[in-house]
Amino acid sequence: MRNSEPIERLIASFRNLPGVGYKTAERYAYYIIEADSSEVNDLVKNIMSAKTEVKFCRECGGYTNKDICSICASRSGDIICVVAEPKDISVMEKVKNYNGIYHVLGGTLSPLENRGPDDLRIKELLSRIEKYGTKEVIMATNPDVEGDATAMYIARLLSPLGVKVTRIAQGISMGTDLEYADEITLTKALEARRTIN
Amino acid sequence: MRNSEPIERLIASFRNLPGVGYKTAERYAYYIIEADSSEVNDLVKNIMSAKTEVKFCRECGGYTNKDICSICASRSGDIICVVAEPKDISVMEKVKNYNGIYHVLGGTLSPLENRGPDDLRIKELLSRIEKYGTKEVIMATNPDVEGDATAMYIARLLSPLGVKVTRIAQGISMGTDLEYADEITLTKALEARRTIN
């Protein structure tokens, strides 16, 4: 043991954070020991309140500290963007000109992990579409086998209702060198080609 | 604001950790929200106890939760390795065959930051050398201008006492391509060349 016991215990705790190895955890631990007490108290307080105050929005299933999140409370339900996890909402919100609402499925269809349609918030999606008179549902699940299958499943489910279902485009990422793009991405990019003249 | 208030406050706290930007802090915050309560409680408990229990070793000035750290309590004082900061001890302890003790200066000499010999734990070093009958002092301050100056200062201070003072070697790091080594490092490496046949 290179450090005294309380330090090693804190390092072990920090190593649970995603992507944190021993060296990074040790840097964080030393930072904590050397930081102002008020800063450390704030960190602890903020960890505790995030853990106790954050709950699921009654409407979309995203994270909020109220009954209904600020997005659901303030935007029209004309367009619903469907995501797999609550944290995906913050990712999509980077797109400044999206003004629709969200719906969190709570995962994707996964035969391997034994997750079927009844384990996702699909019934809730249907009743929201009806309630809001939604015109378009954008499927923003991850571009992988499960995400694609989930998008297709919901598209088929919604087509008899006359709701337009779209899928976020798959193709070459901005700034990527063609040379490093994988075969599947290139195939999708070619399929989805658009006229530019 | 892309997240609800408690989440954004937690992200802001995590951003204080060294090298953590918004994206990483957001990943940590979501991890906390989704983790088991027991794990989060452990993290909080470990932060608090590291902050309250960890103090300076009365002898070497390193971090410990006792009066005297486990290294000072168990090793001979024949060799003292002098470092600038408490956290440098854990770095040096990676060297498995070093069995001496340490001494933390609490910084390096720095005219720019107005830090002179009286601001460092030099008096304590002298009295420990006398008490232990130390034979060698290894200066393991950083290989930069301040670290070198501090090493030279202490070397001069100790030479009348008949204590051998050494400096950790400077040269090319293992695995570095010569091509990428900087001029000063190459100069030091050449100066410190050793016969190998």
Short mmCIF file of C-alpha atoms in Angstrom, two decimals:
data_model
loop_
_atom_site.label_atom_id
_atom_site.label_comp_id
_atom_site.label_asym_id
_atom_site.label_seq_id
_atom_site.Cartn_x
_atom_site.Cartn_y
_atom_site.Cartn_z
CA MET A 1 0.00 0.00 0.00
CA ARG A 2 1.60 3.19 -1.19
CA ASN A 3 -0.68 5.53 0.69
CA SER A 4 -2.18 5.62 4.17
CA GLU A 5 -5.46 3.79 4.62
CA PRO A 6 -7.95 6.69 4.30
CA ILE A 7 -6.24 7.80 1.09
CA GLU A 8 -6.26 4.29 -0.40
CA ARG A 9 -9.96 3.93 0.48
CA LEU A 10 -10.74 7.21 -1.29
CA ILE A 11 -8.69 6.12 -4.31
CA ALA A 12 -10.72 2.88 -4.43
CA SER A 13 -13.95 4.90 -4.38
CA PHE A 14 -12.83 7.23 -7.15
CA ARG A 15 -11.81 4.23 -9.26
CA ASN A 16 -15.51 3.32 -9.50
CA LEU A 17 -16.13 6.43 -11.59
CA PRO A 18 -16.25 5.62 -15.32
CA GLY A 19 -12.86 5.61 -17.06
CA VAL A 20 -10.86 6.32 -13.89
CA GLY A 21 -7.72 4.22 -13.23
CA TYR A 22 -5.45 4.17 -10.18
CA LYS A 23 -3.29 7.10 -11.26
CA THR A 24 -6.22 9.42 -11.97
CA ALA A 25 -8.01 8.32 -8.79
CA GLU A 26 -4.86 9.08 -6.81
CA ARG A 27 -4.65 12.57 -8.33
CA TYR A 28 -8.29 13.19 -7.36
CA ALA A 29 -7.64 11.90 -3.83
CA TYR A 30 -4.66 14.22 -3.33
CA TYR A 31 -6.70 17.06 -4.75
CA ILE A 32 -9.42 16.40 -2.15
CA ILE A 33 -6.90 16.31 0.69
CA GLU A 34 -5.32 19.57 -0.43
CA ALA A 35 -8.52 21.43 -1.40
CA ASP A 36 -10.32 23.97 0.79
CA SER A 37 -12.73 22.32 3.20
CA SER A 38 -15.56 24.46 1.85
CA GLU A 39 -14.99 23.13 -1.66
CA VAL A 40 -14.96 19.53 -0.44
CA ASN A 41 -18.12 20.17 1.59
CA ASP A 42 -19.77 21.54 -1.54
CA LEU A 43 -18.77 18.45 -3.50
CA VAL A 44 -20.20 16.15 -0.85
CA LYS A 45 -23.38 18.22 -0.57
CA ASN A 46 -23.82 18.22 -4.35
CA ILE A 47 -23.27 14.45 -4.56
CA MET A 48 -25.87 13.88 -1.85
CA SER A 49 -28.45 16.22 -3.32
CA ALA A 50 -28.02 14.90 -6.86
CA LYS A 51 -28.56 11.45 -5.41
CA THR A 52 -31.64 12.36 -3.35
CA GLU A 53 -33.32 15.13 -5.37
CA VAL A 54 -32.98 13.80 -8.91
CA LYS A 55 -35.88 11.63 -10.04
CA PHE A 56 -37.58 10.68 -13.30
CA CYS A 57 -39.83 13.17 -15.08
CA ARG A 58 -43.41 11.84 -14.90
CA GLU A 59 -43.84 12.60 -18.59
CA CYS A 60 -40.65 11.87 -20.53
CA GLY A 61 -38.74 9.71 -18.05
CA GLY A 62 -35.70 12.03 -18.12
CA TYR A 63 -33.90 13.28 -15.01
CA THR A 64 -35.40 16.21 -13.14
CA ASN A 65 -35.80 17.48 -9.60
CA LYS A 66 -39.46 18.40 -10.19
CA ASP A 67 -42.50 16.27 -11.06
CA ILE A 68 -42.29 17.33 -14.68
CA CYS A 69 -38.98 18.39 -16.25
CA SER A 70 -38.42 21.87 -17.63
CA ILE A 71 -38.45 20.60 -21.23
CA CYS A 72 -41.79 18.82 -20.93
CA ALA A 73 -43.21 21.78 -19.02
CA SER A 74 -42.31 24.35 -21.66
CA ARG A 75 -42.37 22.80 -25.14
CA SER A 76 -44.99 21.57 -27.57
CA GLY A 77 -45.49 17.82 -28.13
CA ASP A 78 -45.62 18.11 -31.94
CA ILE A 79 -42.29 16.33 -32.22
CA ILE A 80 -41.03 13.68 -29.81
CA CYS A 81 -37.40 12.58 -29.90
CA VAL A 82 -37.12 9.04 -28.51
CA VAL A 83 -33.89 8.14 -26.70
CA ALA A 84 -32.73 5.03 -24.84
CA GLU A 85 -31.39 6.58 -21.60
CA PRO A 86 -32.09 9.72 -19.53
CA LYS A 87 -28.56 11.00 -20.12
CA ASP A 88 -29.09 10.95 -23.90
CA ILE A 89 -31.40 13.95 -23.51
CA SER A 90 -28.51 16.18 -22.46
CA VAL A 91 -26.54 14.93 -25.48
CA MET A 92 -29.37 15.76 -27.90
CA GLU A 93 -29.90 19.15 -26.25
CA LYS A 94 -26.53 20.23 -27.68
CA VAL A 95 -28.41 20.59 -30.96
CA LYS A 96 -29.55 24.15 -30.51
CA ASN A 97 -32.38 24.16 -33.06
CA TYR A 98 -34.31 21.17 -31.76
CA ASN A 99 -37.36 22.45 -29.93
CA GLY A 100 -39.38 19.30 -29.49
CA ILE A 101 -39.76 17.13 -26.40
CA TYR A 102 -38.16 13.79 -25.50
CA HIS A 103 -39.21 10.32 -24.49
CA VAL A 104 -36.89 7.96 -22.63
CA LEU A 105 -37.40 4.27 -23.38
CA GLY A 106 -35.25 3.08 -20.49
CA GLY A 107 -33.08 0.90 -22.75
CA THR A 108 -33.29 -0.81 -26.13
CA LEU A 109 -34.72 -4.15 -27.23
CA SER A 110 -32.11 -6.77 -26.43
CA PRO A 111 -32.77 -10.51 -26.74
CA LEU A 112 -29.31 -11.13 -25.22
CA GLU A 113 -30.14 -9.18 -22.07
CA ASN A 114 -33.69 -10.51 -22.10
CA ARG A 115 -35.23 -7.06 -22.66
CA GLY A 116 -38.44 -7.05 -24.69
CA PRO A 117 -41.01 -4.34 -25.62
CA ASP A 118 -42.78 -4.66 -22.26
CA ASP A 119 -39.58 -3.67 -20.44
CA LEU A 120 -39.38 -0.35 -22.30
CA ARG A 121 -41.61 2.72 -21.85
CA ILE A 122 -43.47 2.10 -25.12
CA LYS A 123 -47.02 2.18 -23.74
CA GLU A 124 -46.21 5.59 -22.22
CA LEU A 125 -44.94 6.77 -25.61
CA LEU A 126 -48.20 5.72 -27.31
CA SER A 127 -50.36 7.54 -24.77
CA ARG A 128 -48.23 10.69 -25.02
CA ILE A 129 -48.50 10.67 -28.83
CA GLU A 130 -52.26 10.45 -28.49
CA LYS A 131 -52.43 13.12 -25.81
CA TYR A 132 -50.25 15.66 -27.66
CA GLY A 133 -51.43 14.84 -31.21
CA THR A 134 -47.76 14.30 -32.07
CA LYS A 135 -46.92 14.56 -35.79
CA GLU A 136 -43.37 13.20 -35.85
CA VAL A 137 -41.37 10.78 -33.74
CA ILE A 138 -37.59 10.96 -34.18
CA MET A 139 -35.81 7.75 -33.19
CA ALA A 140 -32.48 8.76 -31.65
CA THR A 141 -31.34 5.42 -30.26
CA ASN A 142 -27.68 4.53 -30.79
CA PRO A 143 -26.59 3.51 -34.30
CA ASP A 144 -25.97 -0.13 -33.39
CA VAL A 145 -27.87 -3.38 -33.86
CA GLU A 146 -30.06 -2.93 -30.77
CA GLY A 147 -30.68 0.76 -31.40
CA ASP A 148 -31.64 0.08 -35.03
CA ALA A 149 -33.91 -2.83 -34.11
CA THR A 150 -35.66 -0.72 -31.46
CA ALA A 151 -36.16 2.10 -33.96
CA MET A 152 -37.62 -0.30 -36.54
CA TYR A 153 -39.91 -1.89 -33.96
CA ILE A 154 -41.38 1.44 -32.89
CA ALA A 155 -41.65 2.64 -36.50
CA ARG A 156 -43.78 -0.40 -37.36
CA LEU A 157 -45.85 0.02 -34.22
CA LEU A 158 -46.62 3.66 -35.03
CA SER A 159 -47.27 3.48 -38.78
CA PRO A 160 -50.94 2.40 -38.45
CA LEU A 161 -51.48 5.53 -36.30
CA GLY A 162 -50.40 7.82 -39.14
CA VAL A 163 -47.47 9.24 -37.17
CA LYS A 164 -44.34 10.01 -39.18
CA VAL A 165 -41.34 8.19 -37.70
CA THR A 166 -37.83 9.32 -38.65
CA ARG A 167 -34.36 8.07 -37.73
CA ILE A 168 -31.32 10.29 -37.10
CA ALA A 169 -28.99 9.97 -40.09
CA GLN A 170 -26.05 7.61 -40.03
CA GLY A 171 -22.95 8.44 -42.02
CA ILE A 172 -19.43 9.79 -41.80
CA SER A 173 -18.81 11.96 -38.69
CA MET A 174 -17.65 15.52 -39.31
CA GLY A 175 -13.89 15.67 -39.32
CA THR A 176 -13.42 11.95 -39.84
CA ASP A 177 -10.93 10.86 -42.46
CA LEU A 178 -12.62 8.56 -45.01
CA GLU A 179 -9.66 6.26 -44.65
CA TYR A 180 -10.54 5.50 -41.02
CA ALA A 181 -14.31 5.06 -41.48
CA ASP A 182 -15.50 1.48 -41.03
CA GLU A 183 -17.26 -0.52 -43.72
CA ILE A 184 -20.73 -0.42 -42.16
CA THR A 185 -20.62 3.35 -41.68
CA LEU A 186 -19.46 3.83 -45.27
CA THR A 187 -22.25 1.55 -46.52
CA LYS A 188 -24.86 3.54 -44.58
CA ALA A 189 -23.34 6.83 -45.78
CA LEU A 190 -23.54 5.69 -49.39
CA GLU A 191 -27.13 4.46 -49.02
CA ALA A 192 -28.19 7.78 -47.51
CA ARG A 193 -26.45 9.93 -50.15
CA ARG A 194 -28.13 13.23 -51.08
CA THR A 195 -28.20 15.33 -54.24
CA ILE A 196 -26.15 18.49 -53.72
CA ASN A 197 -26.53 20.26 -57.06
CA MET B 1 -28.67 24.66 -18.90
CA ARG B 2 -28.75 21.16 -20.36
CA ASN B 3 -29.42 19.37 -17.08
CA SER B 4 -31.59 19.98 -14.05
CA GLU B 5 -30.11 22.13 -11.33
CA PRO B 6 -28.84 19.45 -8.90
CA ILE B 7 -27.08 17.69 -11.79
CA GLU B 8 -25.48 20.91 -13.05
CA ARG B 9 -24.29 21.74 -9.52
CA LEU B 10 -22.69 18.29 -9.22
CA ILE B 11 -21.07 18.70 -12.65
CA ALA B 12 -19.63 22.04 -11.51
CA SER B 13 -18.18 20.37 -8.40
CA PHE B 14 -16.60 17.53 -10.38
CA ARG B 15 -15.06 20.05 -12.76
CA ASN B 16 -12.88 21.24 -9.88
CA LEU B 17 -11.03 17.90 -9.93
CA PRO B 18 -7.72 18.13 -11.82
CA GLY B 19 -8.00 17.59 -15.57
CA VAL B 20 -11.78 17.19 -15.58
CA GLY B 21 -13.78 19.08 -18.24
CA TYR B 22 -17.54 19.41 -18.67
CA LYS B 23 -18.01 16.17 -20.57
CA THR B 24 -16.10 14.03 -18.07
CA ALA B 25 -17.79 15.76 -15.13
CA GLU B 26 -21.18 15.06 -16.71
CA ARG B 27 -20.30 11.36 -17.10
CA TYR B 28 -19.32 11.24 -13.41
CA ALA B 29 -22.55 12.99 -12.39
CA TYR B 30 -24.72 10.54 -14.33
CA TYR B 31 -22.71 7.69 -12.86
CA ILE B 32 -23.46 8.98 -9.34
CA ILE B 33 -27.19 9.31 -10.08
CA GLU B 34 -27.34 5.79 -11.47
CA ALA B 35 -25.04 4.09 -8.94
CA ASP B 36 -26.20 2.10 -5.91
CA SER B 37 -26.85 4.32 -2.90
CA SER B 38 -24.43 2.26 -0.83
CA GLU B 39 -21.61 2.95 -3.28
CA VAL B 40 -22.35 6.68 -3.27
CA ASN B 41 -22.50 6.67 0.53
CA ASP B 42 -19.10 4.97 0.60
CA LEU B 43 -17.66 7.61 -1.73
CA VAL B 44 -19.00 10.41 0.47
CA LYS B 45 -17.76 8.71 3.64
CA ASN B 46 -14.33 8.16 2.11
CA ILE B 47 -14.09 11.77 0.95
CA MET B 48 -15.00 12.99 4.43
CA SER B 49 -12.62 10.70 6.26
CA ALA B 50 -9.70 11.39 3.91
CA LYS B 51 -10.37 15.08 4.53
CA THR B 52 -10.62 14.78 8.32
CA GLU B 53 -8.26 11.91 9.20
CA VAL B 54 -5.33 12.63 6.91
CA LYS B 55 -2.68 14.87 8.46
CA PHE B 56 1.04 15.47 8.14
CA CYS B 57 3.52 12.95 9.57
CA ARG B 58 5.30 14.63 12.49
CA GLU B 59 8.60 13.34 11.16
CA CYS B 60 8.69 13.43 7.35
CA GLY B 61 5.77 15.78 6.63
CA GLY B 62 4.08 13.22 4.36
CA TYR B 63 0.42 12.29 4.58
CA THR B 64 -0.68 9.83 7.25
CA ASN B 65 -3.61 9.16 9.55
CA LYS B 66 -1.32 8.53 12.53
CA ASP B 67 1.16 10.78 14.33
CA ILE B 68 4.06 9.14 12.53
CA CYS B 69 3.61 7.55 9.10
CA SER B 70 4.19 3.85 8.50
CA ILE B 71 7.38 4.54 6.55
CA CYS B 72 9.00 6.66 9.27
CA ALA B 73 7.83 4.16 11.90
CA SER B 74 9.40 1.14 10.24
CA ARG B 75 12.54 2.13 8.31
CA SER B 76 16.06 3.21 9.15
CA GLY B 77 17.13 6.84 8.70
CA ASP B 78 20.42 5.97 6.98
CA ILE B 79 19.13 7.37 3.71
CA ILE B 80 16.66 10.24 3.39
CA CYS B 81 14.97 10.96 0.07
CA VAL B 82 13.96 14.64 -0.04
CA VAL B 83 10.84 15.52 -2.06
CA ALA B 84 8.93 18.76 -2.60
CA GLU B 85 5.35 17.62 -1.91
CA PRO B 86 3.67 14.92 0.22
CA LYS B 87 2.23 13.24 -2.88
CA ASP B 88 5.75 12.75 -4.31
CA ILE B 89 6.32 10.07 -1.67
CA SER B 90 3.75 7.78 -3.26
CA VAL B 91 5.44 8.34 -6.64
CA MET B 92 8.89 7.42 -5.28
CA GLU B 93 7.45 4.39 -3.47
CA LYS B 94 6.85 2.78 -6.87
CA VAL B 95 10.60 2.10 -6.83
CA LYS B 96 10.45 -1.24 -5.09
CA ASN B 97 14.07 -1.40 -3.93
CA TYR B 98 14.21 1.93 -2.12
CA ASN B 99 14.09 1.25 1.59
CA GLY B 100 15.02 4.60 3.04
CA ILE B 101 12.79 7.26 4.54
CA TYR B 102 11.50 10.53 3.11
CA HIS B 103 11.46 14.21 3.93
CA VAL B 104 8.91 16.62 2.50
CA LEU B 105 10.15 20.18 1.98
CA GLY B 106 6.69 21.60 1.35
CA GLY B 107 7.70 23.20 -1.95
CA THR B 108 10.81 24.35 -3.73
CA LEU B 109 12.78 27.58 -3.61
CA SER B 110 11.03 30.05 -5.87
CA PRO B 111 11.95 33.73 -6.07
CA LEU B 112 8.97 34.28 -8.38
CA GLU B 113 6.53 32.94 -5.81
CA ASN B 114 8.47 34.57 -2.99
CA ARG B 115 9.41 31.24 -1.39
CA GLY B 116 12.80 31.20 0.36
CA PRO B 117 14.66 28.63 2.53
CA ASP B 118 12.70 29.65 5.65
CA ASP B 119 9.44 28.66 3.98
CA LEU B 120 10.66 25.09 3.44
CA ARG B 121 11.12 22.34 6.05
CA ILE B 122 14.92 22.61 5.93
CA LYS B 123 15.52 23.07 9.67
CA GLU B 124 13.53 19.88 10.27
CA LEU B 125 15.68 18.08 7.69
CA LEU B 126 18.88 19.14 9.49
CA SER B 127 17.66 17.94 12.86
CA ARG B 128 16.48 14.62 11.43
CA ILE B 129 19.88 14.06 9.78
CA GLU B 130 21.55 14.68 13.12
CA LYS B 131 19.09 12.49 15.03
CA TYR B 132 19.34 9.51 12.65
CA GLY B 133 23.04 9.86 11.77
CA THR B 134 21.96 9.91 8.13
CA LYS B 135 24.66 8.96 5.62
CA GLU B 136 23.05 9.97 2.35
CA VAL B 137 20.44 12.50 1.29
CA ILE B 138 18.87 11.90 -2.12
CA MET B 139 17.41 15.04 -3.68
CA ALA B 140 14.30 13.98 -5.61
CA THR B 141 12.83 17.38 -6.43
CA ASN B 142 11.49 17.83 -9.98
CA PRO B 143 14.05 18.17 -12.81
CA ASP B 144 13.27 21.84 -13.47
CA VAL B 145 14.93 25.14 -12.60
CA GLU B 146 13.36 25.40 -9.14
CA GLY B 147 13.89 21.73 -8.32
CA ASP B 148 17.53 21.91 -9.40
CA ALA B 149 18.16 25.13 -7.45
CA THR B 150 16.61 23.64 -4.31
CA ALA B 151 18.74 20.51 -4.67
CA MET B 152 21.91 22.62 -5.08
CA TYR B 153 21.01 24.81 -2.11
CA ILE B 154 20.54 21.84 0.21
CA ALA B 155 23.66 20.10 -1.16
CA ARG B 156 25.77 23.14 -0.25
CA LEU B 157 24.10 23.43 3.15
CA LEU B 158 24.86 19.80 3.99
CA SER B 159 28.42 19.45 2.66
CA PRO B 160 30.09 20.88 5.82
CA LEU B 161 28.24 18.19 7.81
CA GLY B 162 29.93 15.39 5.88
CA VAL B 163 26.62 14.05 4.56
CA LYS B 164 26.68 12.67 1.03
CA VAL B 165 24.05 14.43 -1.10
CA THR B 166 22.96 12.83 -4.39
CA ARG B 167 20.52 13.88 -7.08
CA ILE B 168 18.24 11.51 -9.02
CA ALA B 169 19.62 11.12 -12.54
CA GLN B 170 18.33 13.19 -15.42
CA GLY B 171 18.42 11.74 -18.91
CA ILE B 172 16.33 10.12 -21.61
CA SER B 173 13.18 8.43 -20.27
CA MET B 174 12.79 4.72 -20.97
CA GLY B 175 10.91 4.20 -24.21
CA THR B 176 11.48 7.75 -25.48
CA ASP B 177 12.57 8.14 -29.07
CA LEU B 178 15.83 10.11 -29.20
CA GLU B 179 14.27 12.17 -31.97
CA TYR B 180 11.68 13.59 -29.58
CA ALA B 181 13.98 14.31 -26.64
CA ASP B 182 14.51 18.00 -25.95
CA GLU B 183 17.90 19.72 -26.07
CA ILE B 184 18.28 20.19 -22.32
CA THR B 185 17.45 16.57 -21.56
CA LEU B 186 19.93 15.40 -24.22
CA THR B 187 22.62 17.70 -22.80
CA LYS B 188 22.05 16.29 -19.29
CA ALA B 189 22.04 12.73 -20.64
CA LEU B 190 25.34 13.28 -22.40
CA GLU B 191 26.93 14.90 -19.34
CA ALA B 192 25.86 11.97 -17.16
CA ARG B 193 27.07 9.27 -19.60
CA ARG B 194 28.39 6.04 -18.07
CA THR B 195 30.91 3.43 -19.19
CA ILE B 196 29.14 0.21 -20.16
CA ASN B 197 32.03 -2.07 -21.17
#
